[in-house]
Amino acid sequence: MGNAIMSVVAFFPSKSCQKYLLGGDIGDMPPDKMMDLSGKHLRMFPLQVCAFTELIKLYLSNNNLRTLPPEFHLLGCLQILALDFNRFKELPRVVCRLRQLSILYLGNNHLSDLPAELSSLPDLKTLWIESNCFEQIPQVVSQLKQLKILHAGCNQLEVLPKELRRLRELQSIWISGNLFCEFPTVLLEISSLEIIDVDRNQIRSFPSLVHMKNLKLVIYDRNPCKIAPRVAEEVRRVGRWADYHPEADNKLLPEKKTEQIEENKDIESTEKHEGNKDSG
């Protein structure tokens, strides 16, 4: 019942209604310089927050925000800003004036592009844009030279731009739940990568990833591939055939090789039989 009342009150932008949503007046600067206004049903950003110019972390997740006021730029010390689970169709350009931002959460909105002004954030290291409406990675992302983590899952991506090779600091890329039919070859050129997540796509084969010396984890589950990507020995793989290492076959004795081949045939035969039953 409380949530229903707050949803109704949120339609009225008066000061008294806003005070009700926030649970009272916003008092002094929090001692930890962090403010969490998540899940408050906000349709307007409370202007009084802009007075806390020393804020470092601001969480506005799970509201009904579509815009931010011009005064938002007064929060110039922000390092972490969470705008996920809102109703943004465009990223407010005032965010691009927060030059100390290091982590920006934009997931679960209605974004299809990002403004070029985002490149003016020299310290941005983590960008979450998952569960939006992106059909391609915005060009500006390739200009974020300090970017280490990119979450872009659950969009409508089919390819990655070649310009991503410029991201020499990129350590993790998460592009699960997209429309990739081929492994994005530009990732082979980013030697800094430690984690690659291509779960839930339509990739049927993988190039060798053995040369990627910093790679630690590859998540490729729920793709229609018939063999795991080749990786260096210490790299962990998550997906079908993850425990199968072709190079190990060369070390088997001849009689063991024969047993292995027969066992694989039995498995394939069983899978085909079960598949025929399901289709029937």
PDB file of C-alpha atoms in Angstrom:
ATOM      1  CA  MET A   1       0.000   0.000   0.000  1.00  0.00           C
ATOM      2  CA  GLY A   2       2.858   2.337   0.812  1.00  0.00           C
ATOM      3  CA  ASN A   3       4.347   1.999  -2.656  1.00  0.00           C
ATOM      4  CA  ALA A   4       0.977   2.670  -4.276  1.00  0.00           C
ATOM      5  CA  ILE A   5       0.553   5.873  -2.265  1.00  0.00           C
ATOM      6  CA  MET A   6       4.073   7.021  -3.128  1.00  0.00           C
ATOM      7  CA  SER A   7       3.409   6.364  -6.816  1.00  0.00           C
ATOM      8  CA  VAL A   8       0.345   8.620  -6.685  1.00  0.00           C
ATOM      9  CA  VAL A   9       2.112  11.330  -4.693  1.00  0.00           C
ATOM     10  CA  ALA A  10       4.984  11.285  -7.192  1.00  0.00           C
ATOM     11  CA  PHE A  11       2.658  12.765  -9.845  1.00  0.00           C
ATOM     12  CA  PHE A  12       2.431  16.013  -7.870  1.00  0.00           C
ATOM     13  CA  PRO A  13       5.631  18.118  -7.974  1.00  0.00           C
ATOM     14  CA  SER A  14       4.830  20.303  -4.956  1.00  0.00           C
ATOM     15  CA  LYS A  15       7.400  20.740  -2.193  1.00  0.00           C
ATOM     16  CA  SER A  16       5.184  18.951   0.321  1.00  0.00           C
ATOM     17  CA  CYS A  17       4.792  15.927  -1.955  1.00  0.00           C
ATOM     18  CA  GLN A  18       8.499  15.824  -2.632  1.00  0.00           C
ATOM     19  CA  LYS A  19       9.183  16.015   1.093  1.00  0.00           C
ATOM     20  CA  TYR A  20       6.868  13.038   1.586  1.00  0.00           C
ATOM     21  CA  LEU A  21       8.711  11.000  -1.038  1.00  0.00           C
ATOM     22  CA  LEU A  22      12.078  11.762   0.506  1.00  0.00           C
ATOM     23  CA  GLY A  23      10.851  10.893   3.998  1.00  0.00           C
ATOM     24  CA  GLY A  24      11.309  14.439   5.271  1.00  0.00           C
ATOM     25  CA  ASP A  25      13.658  17.298   4.610  1.00  0.00           C
ATOM     26  CA  ILE A  26      17.156  16.521   3.385  1.00  0.00           C
ATOM     27  CA  GLY A  27      19.339  17.649   6.254  1.00  0.00           C
ATOM     28  CA  ASP A  28      23.069  18.140   6.484  1.00  0.00           C
ATOM     29  CA  MET A  29      25.772  16.754   4.273  1.00  0.00           C
ATOM     30  CA  PRO A  30      26.090  13.019   5.003  1.00  0.00           C
ATOM     31  CA  PRO A  31      29.354  12.370   6.852  1.00  0.00           C
ATOM     32  CA  ASP A  32      30.399   9.735   4.295  1.00  0.00           C
ATOM     33  CA  LYS A  33      29.560  12.110   1.412  1.00  0.00           C
ATOM     34  CA  MET A  34      27.177   9.503   0.004  1.00  0.00           C
ATOM     35  CA  MET A  35      23.454   9.931  -0.657  1.00  0.00           C
ATOM     36  CA  ASP A  36      21.078   7.141  -1.656  1.00  0.00           C
ATOM     37  CA  LEU A  37      17.754   8.270  -3.126  1.00  0.00           C
ATOM     38  CA  SER A  38      17.030   4.982  -4.867  1.00  0.00           C
ATOM     39  CA  GLY A  39      13.455   3.717  -5.091  1.00  0.00           C
ATOM     40  CA  LYS A  40      11.823   6.988  -4.055  1.00  0.00           C
ATOM     41  CA  HIS A  41       9.444   7.199  -7.035  1.00  0.00           C
ATOM     42  CA  LEU A  42      11.025  10.525  -7.946  1.00  0.00           C
ATOM     43  CA  ARG A  43       9.881  12.216 -11.145  1.00  0.00           C
ATOM     44  CA  MET A  44      11.914  15.323 -10.466  1.00  0.00           C
ATOM     45  CA  PHE A  45      15.391  15.590  -9.028  1.00  0.00           C
ATOM     46  CA  PRO A  46      15.270  17.368  -5.638  1.00  0.00           C
ATOM     47  CA  LEU A  47      17.122  20.653  -6.175  1.00  0.00           C
ATOM     48  CA  GLN A  48      18.166  20.931  -2.535  1.00  0.00           C
ATOM     49  CA  VAL A  49      20.623  18.064  -3.125  1.00  0.00           C
ATOM     50  CA  CYS A  50      22.665  20.392  -5.365  1.00  0.00           C
ATOM     51  CA  ALA A  51      23.668  22.293  -2.235  1.00  0.00           C
ATOM     52  CA  PHE A  52      25.807  19.334  -1.173  1.00  0.00           C
ATOM     53  CA  THR A  53      28.634  20.201  -3.509  1.00  0.00           C
ATOM     54  CA  GLU A  54      31.080  17.828  -1.797  1.00  0.00           C
ATOM     55  CA  LEU A  55      29.031  14.692  -2.460  1.00  0.00           C
ATOM     56  CA  ILE A  56      31.158  11.838  -3.824  1.00  0.00           C
ATOM     57  CA  LYS A  57      28.495   9.149  -4.350  1.00  0.00           C
ATOM     58  CA  LEU A  58      24.911   9.693  -5.486  1.00  0.00           C
ATOM     59  CA  TYR A  59      22.471   6.827  -6.100  1.00  0.00           C
ATOM     60  CA  LEU A  60      19.265   7.668  -7.980  1.00  0.00           C
ATOM     61  CA  SER A  61      18.429   4.137  -9.118  1.00  0.00           C
ATOM     62  CA  ASN A  62      14.881   2.850  -9.559  1.00  0.00           C
ATOM     63  CA  ASN A  63      13.028   6.142  -9.883  1.00  0.00           C
ATOM     64  CA  ASN A  64      11.006   7.765 -12.672  1.00  0.00           C
ATOM     65  CA  LEU A  65      13.505  10.415 -13.743  1.00  0.00           C
ATOM     66  CA  ARG A  66      13.586  11.611 -17.354  1.00  0.00           C
ATOM     67  CA  THR A  67      15.702  14.744 -16.944  1.00  0.00           C
ATOM     68  CA  LEU A  68      18.130  16.402 -14.562  1.00  0.00           C
ATOM     69  CA  PRO A  69      18.205  20.151 -13.762  1.00  0.00           C
ATOM     70  CA  PRO A  70      21.013  22.469 -14.982  1.00  0.00           C
ATOM     71  CA  GLU A  71      22.033  22.945 -11.350  1.00  0.00           C
ATOM     72  CA  PHE A  72      23.139  19.318 -11.267  1.00  0.00           C
ATOM     73  CA  HIS A  73      26.598  20.421 -12.449  1.00  0.00           C
ATOM     74  CA  LEU A  74      27.190  21.877  -8.971  1.00  0.00           C
ATOM     75  CA  LEU A  75      27.843  18.300  -7.816  1.00  0.00           C
ATOM     76  CA  GLY A  76      31.289  18.516  -9.350  1.00  0.00           C
ATOM     77  CA  CYS A  77      32.937  16.199  -6.800  1.00  0.00           C
ATOM     78  CA  LEU A  78      30.817  13.185  -7.733  1.00  0.00           C
ATOM     79  CA  GLN A  79      32.848  10.083  -8.494  1.00  0.00           C
ATOM     80  CA  ILE A  80      29.980   7.578  -8.578  1.00  0.00           C
ATOM     81  CA  LEU A  81      26.588   8.313 -10.137  1.00  0.00           C
ATOM     82  CA  ALA A  82      23.810   5.733 -10.474  1.00  0.00           C
ATOM     83  CA  LEU A  83      20.979   6.601 -12.886  1.00  0.00           C
ATOM     84  CA  ASP A  84      19.968   3.027 -13.682  1.00  0.00           C
ATOM     85  CA  PHE A  85      16.330   1.871 -13.708  1.00  0.00           C
ATOM     86  CA  ASN A  86      14.885   5.240 -14.679  1.00  0.00           C
ATOM     87  CA  ARG A  87      13.174   6.611 -17.807  1.00  0.00           C
ATOM     88  CA  PHE A  88      15.979   8.443 -19.576  1.00  0.00           C
ATOM     89  CA  LYS A  89      15.758   8.455 -23.374  1.00  0.00           C
ATOM     90  CA  GLU A  90      18.829  10.671 -23.550  1.00  0.00           C
ATOM     91  CA  LEU A  91      21.679  11.119 -21.115  1.00  0.00           C
ATOM     92  CA  PRO A  92      21.348  14.656 -19.717  1.00  0.00           C
ATOM     93  CA  ARG A  93      24.388  16.585 -20.948  1.00  0.00           C
ATOM     94  CA  VAL A  94      24.833  18.129 -17.531  1.00  0.00           C
ATOM     95  CA  VAL A  95      26.249  14.731 -16.446  1.00  0.00           C
ATOM     96  CA  CYS A  96      29.137  15.309 -18.852  1.00  0.00           C
ATOM     97  CA  ARG A  97      30.212  18.304 -16.760  1.00  0.00           C
ATOM     98  CA  LEU A  98      31.001  16.114 -13.740  1.00  0.00           C
ATOM     99  CA  ARG A  99      34.659  15.773 -14.588  1.00  0.00           C
ATOM    100  CA  GLN A 100      35.586  13.636 -11.572  1.00  0.00           C
ATOM    101  CA  LEU A 101      33.143  10.846 -12.422  1.00  0.00           C
ATOM    102  CA  SER A 102      34.779   7.438 -12.288  1.00  0.00           C
ATOM    103  CA  ILE A 103      31.732   5.123 -12.313  1.00  0.00           C
ATOM    104  CA  LEU A 104      28.505   5.769 -14.233  1.00  0.00           C
ATOM    105  CA  TYR A 105      25.491   3.442 -14.088  1.00  0.00           C
ATOM    106  CA  LEU A 106      22.985   3.951 -16.932  1.00  0.00           C
ATOM    107  CA  GLY A 107      21.461   0.492 -17.225  1.00  0.00           C
ATOM    108  CA  ASN A 108      17.752  -0.223 -17.663  1.00  0.00           C
ATOM    109  CA  ASN A 109      16.733   3.048 -19.273  1.00  0.00           C
ATOM    110  CA  HIS A 110      15.623   3.800 -22.858  1.00  0.00           C
ATOM    111  CA  LEU A 111      18.934   5.036 -24.257  1.00  0.00           C
ATOM    112  CA  SER A 112      19.960   4.447 -27.862  1.00  0.00           C
ATOM    113  CA  ASP A 113      22.985   6.769 -27.995  1.00  0.00           C
ATOM    114  CA  LEU A 114      25.329   8.768 -25.777  1.00  0.00           C
ATOM    115  CA  PRO A 115      26.346  12.419 -26.258  1.00  0.00           C
ATOM    116  CA  ALA A 116      29.784  13.238 -27.647  1.00  0.00           C
ATOM    117  CA  GLU A 117      30.354  15.399 -24.581  1.00  0.00           C
ATOM    118  CA  LEU A 118      30.835  12.235 -22.532  1.00  0.00           C
ATOM    119  CA  SER A 119      34.435  12.215 -23.783  1.00  0.00           C
ATOM    120  CA  SER A 120      35.089  15.182 -21.481  1.00  0.00           C
ATOM    121  CA  LEU A 121      35.105  12.812 -18.493  1.00  0.00           C
ATOM    122  CA  PRO A 122      38.820  12.026 -18.287  1.00  0.00           C
ATOM    123  CA  ASP A 123      38.600   9.665 -15.290  1.00  0.00           C
ATOM    124  CA  LEU A 124      35.631   7.520 -16.301  1.00  0.00           C
ATOM    125  CA  LYS A 125      36.688   3.926 -15.656  1.00  0.00           C
ATOM    126  CA  THR A 126      33.391   2.008 -15.414  1.00  0.00           C
ATOM    127  CA  LEU A 127      30.383   2.406 -17.701  1.00  0.00           C
ATOM    128  CA  TRP A 128      27.168   0.372 -17.399  1.00  0.00           C
ATOM    129  CA  ILE A 129      24.765   0.694 -20.340  1.00  0.00           C
ATOM    130  CA  GLU A 130      23.115  -2.735 -20.210  1.00  0.00           C
ATOM    131  CA  SER A 131      19.389  -3.255 -20.888  1.00  0.00           C
ATOM    132  CA  ASN A 132      18.884  -0.212 -23.072  1.00  0.00           C
ATOM    133  CA  CYS A 133      18.101   0.224 -26.786  1.00  0.00           C
ATOM    134  CA  PHE A 134      21.595   0.356 -28.262  1.00  0.00           C
ATOM    135  CA  GLU A 135      21.971  -1.122 -31.735  1.00  0.00           C
ATOM    136  CA  GLN A 136      25.638  -0.164 -31.739  1.00  0.00           C
ATOM    137  CA  ILE A 137      28.219   0.979 -29.227  1.00  0.00           C
ATOM    138  CA  PRO A 138      28.206   4.797 -29.289  1.00  0.00           C
ATOM    139  CA  GLN A 139      31.298   6.288 -30.912  1.00  0.00           C
ATOM    140  CA  VAL A 140      32.133   8.293 -27.816  1.00  0.00           C
ATOM    141  CA  VAL A 141      32.836   5.089 -25.837  1.00  0.00           C
ATOM    142  CA  SER A 142      35.992   4.535 -27.915  1.00  0.00           C
ATOM    143  CA  GLN A 143      37.245   7.926 -26.719  1.00  0.00           C
ATOM    144  CA  LEU A 144      37.116   7.047 -23.019  1.00  0.00           C
ATOM    145  CA  LYS A 145      40.832   6.335 -22.746  1.00  0.00           C
ATOM    146  CA  GLN A 146      40.739   5.324 -19.053  1.00  0.00           C
ATOM    147  CA  LEU A 147      37.804   2.936 -19.382  1.00  0.00           C
ATOM    148  CA  LYS A 148      38.441  -0.389 -17.645  1.00  0.00           C
ATOM    149  CA  ILE A 149      34.970  -1.962 -17.426  1.00  0.00           C
ATOM    150  CA  LEU A 150      32.205  -1.843 -20.038  1.00  0.00           C
ATOM    151  CA  HIS A 151      28.839  -3.495 -19.387  1.00  0.00           C
ATOM    152  CA  ALA A 152      26.701  -3.474 -22.541  1.00  0.00           C
ATOM    153  CA  GLY A 153      24.641  -6.650 -22.204  1.00  0.00           C
ATOM    154  CA  CYS A 154      20.988  -7.033 -23.171  1.00  0.00           C
ATOM    155  CA  ASN A 155      20.909  -4.558 -26.053  1.00  0.00           C
ATOM    156  CA  GLN A 156      20.596  -5.168 -29.808  1.00  0.00           C
ATOM    157  CA  LEU A 157      24.289  -5.191 -30.701  1.00  0.00           C
ATOM    158  CA  GLU A 158      25.425  -7.213 -33.712  1.00  0.00           C
ATOM    159  CA  VAL A 159      29.005  -5.936 -34.087  1.00  0.00           C
ATOM    160  CA  LEU A 160      31.554  -3.932 -32.141  1.00  0.00           C
ATOM    161  CA  PRO A 161      33.275  -0.908 -33.708  1.00  0.00           C
ATOM    162  CA  LYS A 162      36.927  -1.267 -34.688  1.00  0.00           C
ATOM    163  CA  GLU A 163      37.623   1.927 -32.750  1.00  0.00           C
ATOM    164  CA  LEU A 164      37.321  -0.020 -29.493  1.00  0.00           C
ATOM    165  CA  ARG A 165      40.920  -1.097 -30.035  1.00  0.00           C
ATOM    166  CA  ARG A 166      41.859   2.356 -28.722  1.00  0.00           C
ATOM    167  CA  LEU A 167      40.785   1.325 -25.228  1.00  0.00           C
ATOM    168  CA  ARG A 168      44.186   0.161 -24.060  1.00  0.00           C
ATOM    169  CA  GLU A 169      43.082   0.078 -20.402  1.00  0.00           C
ATOM    170  CA  LEU A 170      39.958  -2.040 -20.946  1.00  0.00           C
ATOM    171  CA  GLN A 171      39.978  -5.065 -18.637  1.00  0.00           C
ATOM    172  CA  SER A 172      36.389  -6.368 -18.729  1.00  0.00           C
ATOM    173  CA  ILE A 173      33.728  -6.322 -21.427  1.00  0.00           C
ATOM    174  CA  TRP A 174      30.265  -7.780 -20.844  1.00  0.00           C
ATOM    175  CA  ILE A 175      28.142  -8.093 -24.001  1.00  0.00           C
ATOM    176  CA  SER A 176      25.858 -10.996 -23.126  1.00  0.00           C
ATOM    177  CA  GLY A 177      22.290 -11.143 -24.379  1.00  0.00           C
ATOM    178  CA  ASN A 178      22.910  -9.369 -27.688  1.00  0.00           C
ATOM    179  CA  LEU A 179      22.683 -10.407 -31.362  1.00  0.00           C
ATOM    180  CA  PHE A 180      26.270 -11.393 -32.169  1.00  0.00           C
ATOM    181  CA  CYS A 181      26.543 -14.166 -34.750  1.00  0.00           C
ATOM    182  CA  GLU A 182      30.322 -13.940 -34.828  1.00  0.00           C
ATOM    183  CA  PHE A 183      32.876 -13.321 -32.120  1.00  0.00           C
ATOM    184  CA  PRO A 184      33.868  -9.609 -32.275  1.00  0.00           C
ATOM    185  CA  THR A 185      37.395  -9.811 -33.683  1.00  0.00           C
ATOM    186  CA  VAL A 186      38.280  -6.332 -32.427  1.00  0.00           C
ATOM    187  CA  LEU A 187      38.517  -7.880 -28.954  1.00  0.00           C
ATOM    188  CA  LEU A 188      41.525  -9.891 -30.153  1.00  0.00           C
ATOM    189  CA  GLU A 189      43.395  -6.605 -30.485  1.00  0.00           C
ATOM    190  CA  ILE A 190      42.765  -5.412 -26.927  1.00  0.00           C
ATOM    191  CA  SER A 191      45.617  -7.059 -25.077  1.00  0.00           C
ATOM    192  CA  SER A 192      44.592  -5.648 -21.686  1.00  0.00           C
ATOM    193  CA  LEU A 193      41.371  -7.691 -21.541  1.00  0.00           C
ATOM    194  CA  GLU A 194      40.999 -10.007 -18.549  1.00  0.00           C
ATOM    195  CA  ILE A 195      37.278 -10.865 -18.775  1.00  0.00           C
ATOM    196  CA  ILE A 196      35.164 -11.425 -21.890  1.00  0.00           C
ATOM    197  CA  ASP A 197      31.459 -12.235 -21.504  1.00  0.00           C
ATOM    198  CA  VAL A 198      29.577 -13.159 -24.702  1.00  0.00           C
ATOM    199  CA  ASP A 199      26.944 -15.319 -23.008  1.00  0.00           C
ATOM    200  CA  ARG A 200      23.535 -15.665 -24.710  1.00  0.00           C
ATOM    201  CA  ASN A 201      24.403 -14.729 -28.271  1.00  0.00           C
ATOM    202  CA  GLN A 202      24.374 -16.680 -31.564  1.00  0.00           C
ATOM    203  CA  ILE A 203      28.098 -17.333 -31.948  1.00  0.00           C
ATOM    204  CA  ARG A 204      28.807 -20.657 -33.680  1.00  0.00           C
ATOM    205  CA  SER A 205      32.607 -20.634 -33.608  1.00  0.00           C
ATOM    206  CA  PHE A 206      35.418 -18.835 -31.865  1.00  0.00           C
ATOM    207  CA  PRO A 207      38.876 -17.742 -32.977  1.00  0.00           C
ATOM    208  CA  SER A 208      41.834 -18.775 -30.868  1.00  0.00           C
ATOM    209  CA  LEU A 209      42.285 -16.619 -27.765  1.00  0.00           C
ATOM    210  CA  VAL A 210      45.569 -18.229 -26.776  1.00  0.00           C
ATOM    211  CA  HIS A 211      47.582 -15.107 -27.594  1.00  0.00           C
ATOM    212  CA  MET A 212      45.651 -12.936 -25.104  1.00  0.00           C
ATOM    213  CA  LYS A 213      48.184 -12.995 -22.282  1.00  0.00           C
ATOM    214  CA  ASN A 214      46.112 -11.102 -19.689  1.00  0.00           C
ATOM    215  CA  LEU A 215      42.926 -13.093 -20.212  1.00  0.00           C
ATOM    216  CA  LYS A 216      41.546 -14.787 -17.075  1.00  0.00           C
ATOM    217  CA  LEU A 217      37.895 -15.599 -17.810  1.00  0.00           C
ATOM    218  CA  VAL A 218      35.767 -16.241 -20.908  1.00  0.00           C
ATOM    219  CA  ILE A 219      32.005 -16.674 -20.490  1.00  0.00           C
ATOM    220  CA  TYR A 220      30.468 -18.043 -23.684  1.00  0.00           C
ATOM    221  CA  ASP A 221      27.583 -20.162 -22.367  1.00  0.00           C
ATOM    222  CA  ARG A 222      24.288 -20.384 -24.284  1.00  0.00           C
ATOM    223  CA  ASN A 223      25.803 -19.933 -27.726  1.00  0.00           C
ATOM    224  CA  PRO A 224      25.287 -22.545 -30.487  1.00  0.00           C
ATOM    225  CA  CYS A 225      29.022 -23.294 -30.689  1.00  0.00           C
ATOM    226  CA  LYS A 226      30.149 -26.936 -30.856  1.00  0.00           C
ATOM    227  CA  ILE A 227      33.554 -26.442 -29.309  1.00  0.00           C
ATOM    228  CA  ALA A 228      34.935 -24.149 -26.631  1.00  0.00           C
ATOM    229  CA  PRO A 229      37.199 -21.244 -27.554  1.00  0.00           C
ATOM    230  CA  ARG A 230      40.890 -22.092 -27.353  1.00  0.00           C
ATOM    231  CA  VAL A 231      42.586 -20.253 -24.503  1.00  0.00           C
ATOM    232  CA  ALA A 232      45.835 -20.385 -22.571  1.00  0.00           C
ATOM    233  CA  GLU A 233      46.058 -23.116 -19.948  1.00  0.00           C
ATOM    234  CA  GLU A 234      45.405 -20.874 -16.919  1.00  0.00           C
ATOM    235  CA  VAL A 235      42.294 -19.200 -18.384  1.00  0.00           C
ATOM    236  CA  ARG A 236      38.898 -20.232 -16.995  1.00  0.00           C
ATOM    237  CA  ARG A 237      36.069 -20.898 -19.439  1.00  0.00           C
ATOM    238  CA  VAL A 238      32.354 -20.976 -18.614  1.00  0.00           C
ATOM    239  CA  GLY A 239      30.164 -22.769 -21.116  1.00  0.00           C
ATOM    240  CA  ARG A 240      29.618 -26.071 -22.913  1.00  0.00           C
ATOM    241  CA  TRP A 241      32.784 -28.090 -23.548  1.00  0.00           C
ATOM    242  CA  ALA A 242      34.624 -25.812 -21.087  1.00  0.00           C
ATOM    243  CA  ASP A 243      36.539 -28.741 -19.602  1.00  0.00           C
ATOM    244  CA  TYR A 244      37.586 -30.142 -22.959  1.00  0.00           C
ATOM    245  CA  HIS A 245      41.170 -29.357 -23.959  1.00  0.00           C
ATOM    246  CA  PRO A 246      42.093 -30.575 -27.477  1.00  0.00           C
ATOM    247  CA  GLU A 247      45.777 -30.357 -26.677  1.00  0.00           C
ATOM    248  CA  ALA A 248      45.289 -33.016 -23.987  1.00  0.00           C
ATOM    249  CA  ASP A 249      44.263 -35.545 -26.641  1.00  0.00           C
ATOM    250  CA  ASN A 250      47.776 -35.547 -28.038  1.00  0.00           C
ATOM    251  CA  LYS A 251      49.085 -36.852 -24.739  1.00  0.00           C
ATOM    252  CA  LEU A 252      46.725 -39.865 -24.604  1.00  0.00           C
ATOM    253  CA  LEU A 253      47.964 -43.326 -25.374  1.00  0.00           C
ATOM    254  CA  PRO A 254      46.559 -44.819 -28.619  1.00  0.00           C
ATOM    255  CA  GLU A 255      44.142 -47.122 -26.792  1.00  0.00           C
ATOM    256  CA  LYS A 256      42.925 -44.243 -24.606  1.00  0.00           C
ATOM    257  CA  LYS A 257      42.355 -42.085 -27.684  1.00  0.00           C
ATOM    258  CA  THR A 258      40.154 -44.810 -29.145  1.00  0.00           C
ATOM    259  CA  GLU A 259      38.108 -44.989 -25.952  1.00  0.00           C
ATOM    260  CA  GLN A 260      37.717 -41.197 -25.927  1.00  0.00           C
ATOM    261  CA  ILE A 261      36.520 -41.131 -29.537  1.00  0.00           C
ATOM    262  CA  GLU A 262      33.999 -43.932 -28.941  1.00  0.00           C
ATOM    263  CA  GLU A 263      32.712 -42.170 -25.827  1.00  0.00           C
ATOM    264  CA  ASN A 264      32.220 -38.909 -27.732  1.00  0.00           C
ATOM    265  CA  LYS A 265      30.330 -40.786 -30.461  1.00  0.00           C
ATOM    266  CA  ASP A 266      28.034 -42.333 -27.852  1.00  0.00           C
ATOM    267  CA  ILE A 267      27.292 -38.896 -26.400  1.00  0.00           C
ATOM    268  CA  GLU A 268      26.544 -37.401 -29.816  1.00  0.00           C
ATOM    269  CA  SER A 269      24.309 -40.360 -30.714  1.00  0.00           C
ATOM    270  CA  THR A 270      22.354 -40.012 -27.470  1.00  0.00           C
ATOM    271  CA  GLU A 271      21.920 -36.265 -27.967  1.00  0.00           C
ATOM    272  CA  LYS A 272      20.641 -36.753 -31.533  1.00  0.00           C
ATOM    273  CA  HIS A 273      18.194 -39.451 -30.363  1.00  0.00           C
ATOM    274  CA  GLU A 274      16.864 -37.209 -27.574  1.00  0.00           C
ATOM    275  CA  GLY A 275      16.621 -34.303 -30.012  1.00  0.00           C
ATOM    276  CA  ASN A 276      14.539 -36.409 -32.414  1.00  0.00           C
ATOM    277  CA  LYS A 277      12.237 -37.400 -29.545  1.00  0.00           C
ATOM    278  CA  ASP A 278      11.766 -33.764 -28.548  1.00  0.00           C
ATOM    279  CA  SER A 279      10.996 -32.723 -32.112  1.00  0.00           C
ATOM    280  CA  GLY A 280       8.496 -35.519 -32.415  1.00  0.00           C
TER     281      GLY A 280
END
